[in-house]
XYZ file of C-alpha atoms in Angstrom:
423
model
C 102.857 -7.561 -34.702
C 105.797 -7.294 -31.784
C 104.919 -5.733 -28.635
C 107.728 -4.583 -26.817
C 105.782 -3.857 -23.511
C 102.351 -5.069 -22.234
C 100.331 -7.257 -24.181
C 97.956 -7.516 -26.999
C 94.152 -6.707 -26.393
C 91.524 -8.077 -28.838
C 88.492 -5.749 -28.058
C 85.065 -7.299 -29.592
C 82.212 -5.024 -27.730
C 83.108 -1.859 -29.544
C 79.672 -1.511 -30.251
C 78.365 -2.165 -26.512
C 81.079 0.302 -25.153
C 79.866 2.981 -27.403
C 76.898 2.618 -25.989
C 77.689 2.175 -22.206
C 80.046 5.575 -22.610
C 77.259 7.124 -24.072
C 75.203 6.774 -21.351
C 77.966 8.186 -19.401
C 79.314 5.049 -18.643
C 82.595 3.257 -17.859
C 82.534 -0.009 -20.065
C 84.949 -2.846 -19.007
C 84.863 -6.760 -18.583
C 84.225 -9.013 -15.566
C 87.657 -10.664 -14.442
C 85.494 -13.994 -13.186
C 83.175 -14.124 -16.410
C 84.860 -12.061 -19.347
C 81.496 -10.823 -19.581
C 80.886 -7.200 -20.877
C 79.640 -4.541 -18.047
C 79.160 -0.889 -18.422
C 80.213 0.491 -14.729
C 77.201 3.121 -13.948
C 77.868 6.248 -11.463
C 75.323 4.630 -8.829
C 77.556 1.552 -8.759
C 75.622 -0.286 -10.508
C 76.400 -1.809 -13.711
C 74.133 -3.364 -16.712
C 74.660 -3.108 -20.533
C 73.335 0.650 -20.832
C 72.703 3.016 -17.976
C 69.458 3.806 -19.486
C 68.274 0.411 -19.391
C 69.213 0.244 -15.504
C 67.491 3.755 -14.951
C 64.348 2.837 -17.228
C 63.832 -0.743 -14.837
C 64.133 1.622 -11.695
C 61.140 4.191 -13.132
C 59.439 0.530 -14.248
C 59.261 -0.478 -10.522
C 58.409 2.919 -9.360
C 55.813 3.307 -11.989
C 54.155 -0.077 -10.922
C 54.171 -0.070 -7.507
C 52.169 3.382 -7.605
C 49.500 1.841 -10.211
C 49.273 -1.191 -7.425
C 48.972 1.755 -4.411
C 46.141 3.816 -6.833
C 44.492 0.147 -7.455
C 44.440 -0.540 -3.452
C 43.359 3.058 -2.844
C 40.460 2.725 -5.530
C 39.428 -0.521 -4.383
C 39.205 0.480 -0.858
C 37.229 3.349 -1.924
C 35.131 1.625 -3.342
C 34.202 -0.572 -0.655
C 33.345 1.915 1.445
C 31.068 3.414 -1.070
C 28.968 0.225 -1.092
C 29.337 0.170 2.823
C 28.185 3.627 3.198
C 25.380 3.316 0.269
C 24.135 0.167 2.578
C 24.521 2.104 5.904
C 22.098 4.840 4.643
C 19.527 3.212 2.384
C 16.206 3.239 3.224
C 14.751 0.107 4.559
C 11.623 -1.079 5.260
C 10.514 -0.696 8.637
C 11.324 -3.285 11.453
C 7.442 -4.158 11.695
C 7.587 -4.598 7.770
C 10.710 -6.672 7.697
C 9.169 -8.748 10.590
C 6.065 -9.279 9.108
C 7.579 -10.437 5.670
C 9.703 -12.896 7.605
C 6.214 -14.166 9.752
C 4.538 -14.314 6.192
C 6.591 -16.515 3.711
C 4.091 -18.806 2.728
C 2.001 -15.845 1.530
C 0.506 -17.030 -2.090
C 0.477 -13.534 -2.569
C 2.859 -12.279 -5.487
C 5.430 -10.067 -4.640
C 6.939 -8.247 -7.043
C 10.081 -5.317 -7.549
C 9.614 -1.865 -8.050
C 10.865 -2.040 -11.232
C 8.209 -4.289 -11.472
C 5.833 -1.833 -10.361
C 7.326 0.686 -12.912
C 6.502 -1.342 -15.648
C 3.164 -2.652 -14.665
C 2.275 0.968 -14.600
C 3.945 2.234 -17.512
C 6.278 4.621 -15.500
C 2.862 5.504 -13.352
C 1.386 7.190 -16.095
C -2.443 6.621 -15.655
C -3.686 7.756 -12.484
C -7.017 6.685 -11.285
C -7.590 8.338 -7.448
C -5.862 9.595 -4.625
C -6.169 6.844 -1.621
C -5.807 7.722 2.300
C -2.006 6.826 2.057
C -1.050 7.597 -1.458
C -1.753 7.251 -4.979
C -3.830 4.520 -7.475
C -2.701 3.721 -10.878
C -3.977 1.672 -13.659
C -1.471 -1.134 -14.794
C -1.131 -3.959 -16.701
C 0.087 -7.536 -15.695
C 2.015 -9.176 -18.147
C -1.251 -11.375 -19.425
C -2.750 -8.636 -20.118
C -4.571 -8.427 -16.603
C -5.945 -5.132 -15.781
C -4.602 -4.025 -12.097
C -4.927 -1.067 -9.990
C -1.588 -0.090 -8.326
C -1.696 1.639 -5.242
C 1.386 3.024 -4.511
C 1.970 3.949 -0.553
C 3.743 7.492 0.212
C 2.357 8.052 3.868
C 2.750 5.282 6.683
C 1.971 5.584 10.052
C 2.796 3.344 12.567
C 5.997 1.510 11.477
C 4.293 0.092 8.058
C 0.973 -1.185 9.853
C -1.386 -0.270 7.480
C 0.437 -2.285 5.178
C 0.694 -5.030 7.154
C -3.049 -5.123 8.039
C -3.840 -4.699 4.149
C -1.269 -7.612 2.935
C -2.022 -9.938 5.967
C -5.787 -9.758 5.720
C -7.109 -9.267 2.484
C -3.899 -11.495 1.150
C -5.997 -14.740 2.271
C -9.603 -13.606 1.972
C -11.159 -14.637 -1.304
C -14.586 -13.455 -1.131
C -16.949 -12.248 -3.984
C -17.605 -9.258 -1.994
C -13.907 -7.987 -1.000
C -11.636 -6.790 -3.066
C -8.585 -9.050 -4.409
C -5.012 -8.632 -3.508
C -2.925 -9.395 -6.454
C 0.428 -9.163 -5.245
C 2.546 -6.249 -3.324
C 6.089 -4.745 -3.637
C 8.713 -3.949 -0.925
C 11.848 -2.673 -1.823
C 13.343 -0.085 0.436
C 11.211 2.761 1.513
C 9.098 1.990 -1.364
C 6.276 0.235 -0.954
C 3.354 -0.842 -3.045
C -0.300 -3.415 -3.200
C -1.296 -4.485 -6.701
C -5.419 -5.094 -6.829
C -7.792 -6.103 -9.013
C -9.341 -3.347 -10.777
C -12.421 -2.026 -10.589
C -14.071 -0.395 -13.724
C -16.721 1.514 -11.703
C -14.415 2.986 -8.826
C -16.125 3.470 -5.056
C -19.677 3.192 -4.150
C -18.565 7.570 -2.655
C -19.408 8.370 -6.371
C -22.873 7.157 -7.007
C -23.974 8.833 -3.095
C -23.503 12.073 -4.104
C -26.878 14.655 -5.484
C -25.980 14.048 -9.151
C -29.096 12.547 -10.926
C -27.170 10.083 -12.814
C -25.333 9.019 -9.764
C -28.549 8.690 -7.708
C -30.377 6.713 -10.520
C -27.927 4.063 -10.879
C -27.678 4.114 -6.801
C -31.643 3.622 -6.777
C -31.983 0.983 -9.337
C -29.449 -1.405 -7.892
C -29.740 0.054 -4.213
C -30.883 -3.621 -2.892
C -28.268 -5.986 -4.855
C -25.344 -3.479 -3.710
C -26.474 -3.365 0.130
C -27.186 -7.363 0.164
C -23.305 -7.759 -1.700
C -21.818 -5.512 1.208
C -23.545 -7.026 3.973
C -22.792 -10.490 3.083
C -18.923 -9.294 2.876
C -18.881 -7.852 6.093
C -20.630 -11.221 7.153
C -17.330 -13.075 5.865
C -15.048 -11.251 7.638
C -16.588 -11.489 10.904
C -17.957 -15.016 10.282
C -16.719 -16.830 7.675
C -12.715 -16.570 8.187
C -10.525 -18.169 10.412
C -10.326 -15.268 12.827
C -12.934 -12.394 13.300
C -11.895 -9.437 11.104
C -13.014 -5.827 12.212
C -12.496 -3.483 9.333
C -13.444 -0.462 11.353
C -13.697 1.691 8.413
C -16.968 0.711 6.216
C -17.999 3.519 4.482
C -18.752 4.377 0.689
C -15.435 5.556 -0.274
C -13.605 1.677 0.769
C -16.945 -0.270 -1.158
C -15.213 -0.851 -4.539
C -17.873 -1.419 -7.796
C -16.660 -3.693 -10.799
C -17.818 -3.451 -14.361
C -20.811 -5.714 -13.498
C -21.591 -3.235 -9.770
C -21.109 -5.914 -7.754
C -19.538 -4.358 -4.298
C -16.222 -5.076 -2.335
C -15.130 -4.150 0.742
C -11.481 -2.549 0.339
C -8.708 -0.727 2.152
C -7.782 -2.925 5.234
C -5.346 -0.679 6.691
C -7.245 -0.208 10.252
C -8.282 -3.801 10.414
C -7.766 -5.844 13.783
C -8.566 -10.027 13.598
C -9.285 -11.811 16.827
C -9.917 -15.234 17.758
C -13.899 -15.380 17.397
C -14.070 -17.094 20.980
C -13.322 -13.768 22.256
C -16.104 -11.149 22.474
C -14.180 -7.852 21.565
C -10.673 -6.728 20.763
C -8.555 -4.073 22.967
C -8.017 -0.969 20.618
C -5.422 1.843 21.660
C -7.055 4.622 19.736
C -10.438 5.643 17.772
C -10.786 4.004 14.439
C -12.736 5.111 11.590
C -14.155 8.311 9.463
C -16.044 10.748 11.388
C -19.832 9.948 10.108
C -19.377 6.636 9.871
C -17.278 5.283 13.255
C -19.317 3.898 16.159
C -20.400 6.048 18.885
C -17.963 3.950 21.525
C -15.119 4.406 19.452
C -15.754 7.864 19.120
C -17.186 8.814 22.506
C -16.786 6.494 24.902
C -13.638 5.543 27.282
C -13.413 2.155 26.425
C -10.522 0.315 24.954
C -12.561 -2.570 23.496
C -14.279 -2.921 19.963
C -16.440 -5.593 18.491
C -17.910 -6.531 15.202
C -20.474 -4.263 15.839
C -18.569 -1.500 15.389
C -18.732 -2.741 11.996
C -22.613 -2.723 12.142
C -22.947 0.742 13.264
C -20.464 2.054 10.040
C -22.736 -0.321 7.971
C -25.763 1.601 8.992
C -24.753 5.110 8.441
C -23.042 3.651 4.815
C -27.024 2.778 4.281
C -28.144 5.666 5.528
C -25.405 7.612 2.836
C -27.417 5.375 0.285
C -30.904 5.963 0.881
C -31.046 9.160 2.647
C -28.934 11.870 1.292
C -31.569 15.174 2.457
C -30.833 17.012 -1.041
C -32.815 14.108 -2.409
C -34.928 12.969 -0.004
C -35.012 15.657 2.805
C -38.710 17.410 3.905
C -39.880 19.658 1.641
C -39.673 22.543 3.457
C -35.748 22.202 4.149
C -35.743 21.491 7.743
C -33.996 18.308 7.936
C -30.398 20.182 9.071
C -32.250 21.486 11.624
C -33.451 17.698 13.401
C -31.427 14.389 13.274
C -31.310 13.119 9.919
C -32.032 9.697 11.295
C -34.902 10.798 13.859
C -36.395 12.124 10.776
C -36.599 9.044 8.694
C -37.444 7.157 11.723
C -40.668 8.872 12.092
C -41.376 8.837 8.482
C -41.513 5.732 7.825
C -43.674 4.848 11.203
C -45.871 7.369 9.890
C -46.485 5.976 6.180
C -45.100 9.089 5.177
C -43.552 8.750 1.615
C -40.220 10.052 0.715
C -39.803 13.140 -1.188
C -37.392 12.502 -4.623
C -38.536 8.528 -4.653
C -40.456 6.729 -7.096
C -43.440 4.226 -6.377
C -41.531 1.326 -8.253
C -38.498 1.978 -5.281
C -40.431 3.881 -2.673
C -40.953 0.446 -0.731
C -37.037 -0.924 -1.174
C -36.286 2.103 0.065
C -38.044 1.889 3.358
C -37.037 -1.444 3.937
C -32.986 -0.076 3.452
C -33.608 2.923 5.442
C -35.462 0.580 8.414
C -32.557 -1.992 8.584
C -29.857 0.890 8.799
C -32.490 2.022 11.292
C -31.538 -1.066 13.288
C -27.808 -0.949 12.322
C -27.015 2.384 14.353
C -28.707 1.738 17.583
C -26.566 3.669 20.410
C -25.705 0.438 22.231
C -23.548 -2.330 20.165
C -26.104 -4.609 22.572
C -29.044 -3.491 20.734
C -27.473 -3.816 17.154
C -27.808 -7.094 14.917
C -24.949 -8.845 13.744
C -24.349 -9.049 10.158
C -25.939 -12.538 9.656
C -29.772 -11.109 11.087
C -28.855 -8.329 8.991
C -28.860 -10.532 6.009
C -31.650 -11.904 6.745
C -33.771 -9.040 7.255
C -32.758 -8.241 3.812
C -33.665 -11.696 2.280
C -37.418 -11.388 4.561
C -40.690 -9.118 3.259
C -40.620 -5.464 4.392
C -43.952 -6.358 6.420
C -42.002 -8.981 8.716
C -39.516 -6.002 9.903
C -39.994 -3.804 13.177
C -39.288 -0.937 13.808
C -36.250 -0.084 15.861
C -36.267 1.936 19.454
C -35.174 5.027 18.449
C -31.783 5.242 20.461
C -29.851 6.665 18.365
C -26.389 9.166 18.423
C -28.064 12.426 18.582
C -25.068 14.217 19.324
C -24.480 13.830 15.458
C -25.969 16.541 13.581
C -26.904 15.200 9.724
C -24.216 18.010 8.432
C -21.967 15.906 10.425
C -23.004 12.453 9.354
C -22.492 13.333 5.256
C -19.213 15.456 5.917
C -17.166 13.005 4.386
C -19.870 12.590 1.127
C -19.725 16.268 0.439
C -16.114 16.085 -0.079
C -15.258 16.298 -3.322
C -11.685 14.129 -3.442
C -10.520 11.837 -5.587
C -10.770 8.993 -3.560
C -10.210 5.772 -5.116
C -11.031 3.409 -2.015
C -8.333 1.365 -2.779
């Protein structure tokens, strides 16, 4: 073929410049490369327009999934901040204590744990001073009870006292700490469990109560004395419970008694003669008269004594059992009134022969348990052994007693008719 003007073009990309001018592009070559461009309205230029405008949406497109990812992550963060700003946690005194208390052999266990062990807290058992008692199950089968703590006072003390004292006593006579659980706000102690609940139960006017009270009156009275005994003699430090009464004297399935519920206990080095309190402690029938009425700001073990008394007193000497025929015991001391029955040779009303003589010798040592003075009151070890001596060999006490306490007064707490577990 001639060409009388220009020259001859051999065109190859037909097929790429359809393309580019259907993407409303201008297809042409590259003078430096001979490489086929398509010439785009933004100045740009690529093989299709499309292409170019699909890699611009591309980068768009991922730089706002990377912004929604840095958004999302940072919202999440502060989720986890805030959730950690405003959880509960256990109280400074708590978080101290656990700190001061590492070596504890005490287990301590979650509160899923807890859940578990309890079987999503499904068998209650009593309602305790600062919450609830469940039975559980340890994973050997163990039988627990699970007290589970919804009212604290005093920064977590209680708990403290409870998991710091009992948690290294191991006594036949006080109860056993298993293990405890502190996660949070929630907080929980994990005890042994005791198949015939609180001493509060067998106290009360019910015949079958009384009988089982009667028949092992002195085995139960000797078991609680000699644990009181332990704390104030036998540990490391002096322990003041300040709160012996029936409801905290736990029974197991062979009655043999333990001291429980340590929440108002106070241990002192036993060189010292009392420890500074900053408020009464104890139940009203049952709390020393010094605590109660006097000024001072020191308590001893005898403090102890005293509650010990009136708990033998709530054993021996409930009046709708053993009260004066004619009904007049509300109207005297309860007390005054057994005081000068037995140093008459009076019998009591409501008591057989076979126990009529245990029963003196009971109601004579608590006698000698709530003297007014803590001077005048024995400590736990003479009270053990006026137990473990004949009935003949004891005295009679002075008869200084409280008598601003009517006997109304003294069984308030026995007439009650809570659930209290005494864990």
């Amino acid at each position: 073929m001639t060409v009388k003007s220009g020259f001859m073009l051999d065109w190859s990309q037909a097929a790429l410049c359809s393309g580019c001018e259907a993407t409303q592009g201008c297809c042409g070559r590259k003078t430096t490369t001979g490489q086929f461009v398509c010439f785009c309205n933004d100045g740009l230029h690529d093989k299709n327009c499309k292409d170019r405008d699909r890699s611009k949406w591309r980068t768009i497109t991922g730089l706002g999934a990377a912004a929604c990812g840095v958004i999302f992550l940072s919202a999440c963060l502060l989720l986890c901040l805030t959730r950690s700003l405003f959880q509960p946690h256990p109280p400074v005194k708590v978080e101290k204590f656990l700190l001061d208390y590492r070596t504890l052999t005490t287990t301590r266990y979650t509160y899923n744990d807890i859940t578990k062990m309890t079987k999503k807290f499904k068998h209650k058992v009593g309602q305790g001073g600062y919450g609830s008692v469940f039975q559980g199950w340890l994973s050997n089968g163990t039988v627990v009870a699970v007290k589970l703590i919804e009212k604290s006072h005093n920064d977590g003390e209680e708990f403290c006292n409870e998991v710091a004292t009992i948690g290294r006593i191991h006594h036949v006579n006080v109860v056993r700490l298993l293990g405890f659980c502190v996660e949070g706000s929630r907080r929980a102690l994990v005890y042994e469990f005791m198949a015939n609940g609180s001493l509060e139960k067998f106290t009360n006017i019910t015949d079958v109560g009384h009988w089982v009270l009667r028949k092992r009156l002195y085995d139960i009275a000797l078991g609680i004395a000699r644990g009181i005994e332990y704390l104030h003699q036998g540990c490391d430090q002096r322990i003041i419970h300040f709160d012996i009464k029936p409801h905290n004297i736990l029974l197991d399935h062979d009655f043999t008694p333990k001291i429980s519920d340590f929440g108002l206990a106070k241990s002192y080095c036993k060189d010292r003669s009392s420890v500074t309190i900053t408020e009464g402690k104890g139940t009203i029938g049952y709390i020393a008269p010094e605590l109660f009425y006097g000024n001072s700001k020191h308590a001893s073990h005898k403090s102890d004594v005293y509650s010990f008394g009136m708990l033998l007193m709530a054993m021996v000497g409930l009046k709708e059992k053993i009260g004066p025929a004619d009904g007049s015991s509300s109207e005297a001391y309860f007390p005054q009134w057994i005081h000068d029955t037995i140093s008459n040779g009076q019998k009591f009303e409501g008591i057989g022969e076979d126990k009529d003589e245990m029963v003196r010798k009971v109601a004579t040592i608590a006698l000698w348990c709530i003297q007014w003075s803590p001077i005048d009151r024995p400590c736990m070890k003479e009270v053990i052994r006026m137990f473990e001596s004949s009935t003949s060999n004891l005295t009679m006490p002075p008869k200084h007693f409280c008598h601003a306490i009517q006997p109304d007064y003294m069984i308030e707490a026995l007439d009650s008719s809570s659930t209290y577990s005494g864990y």
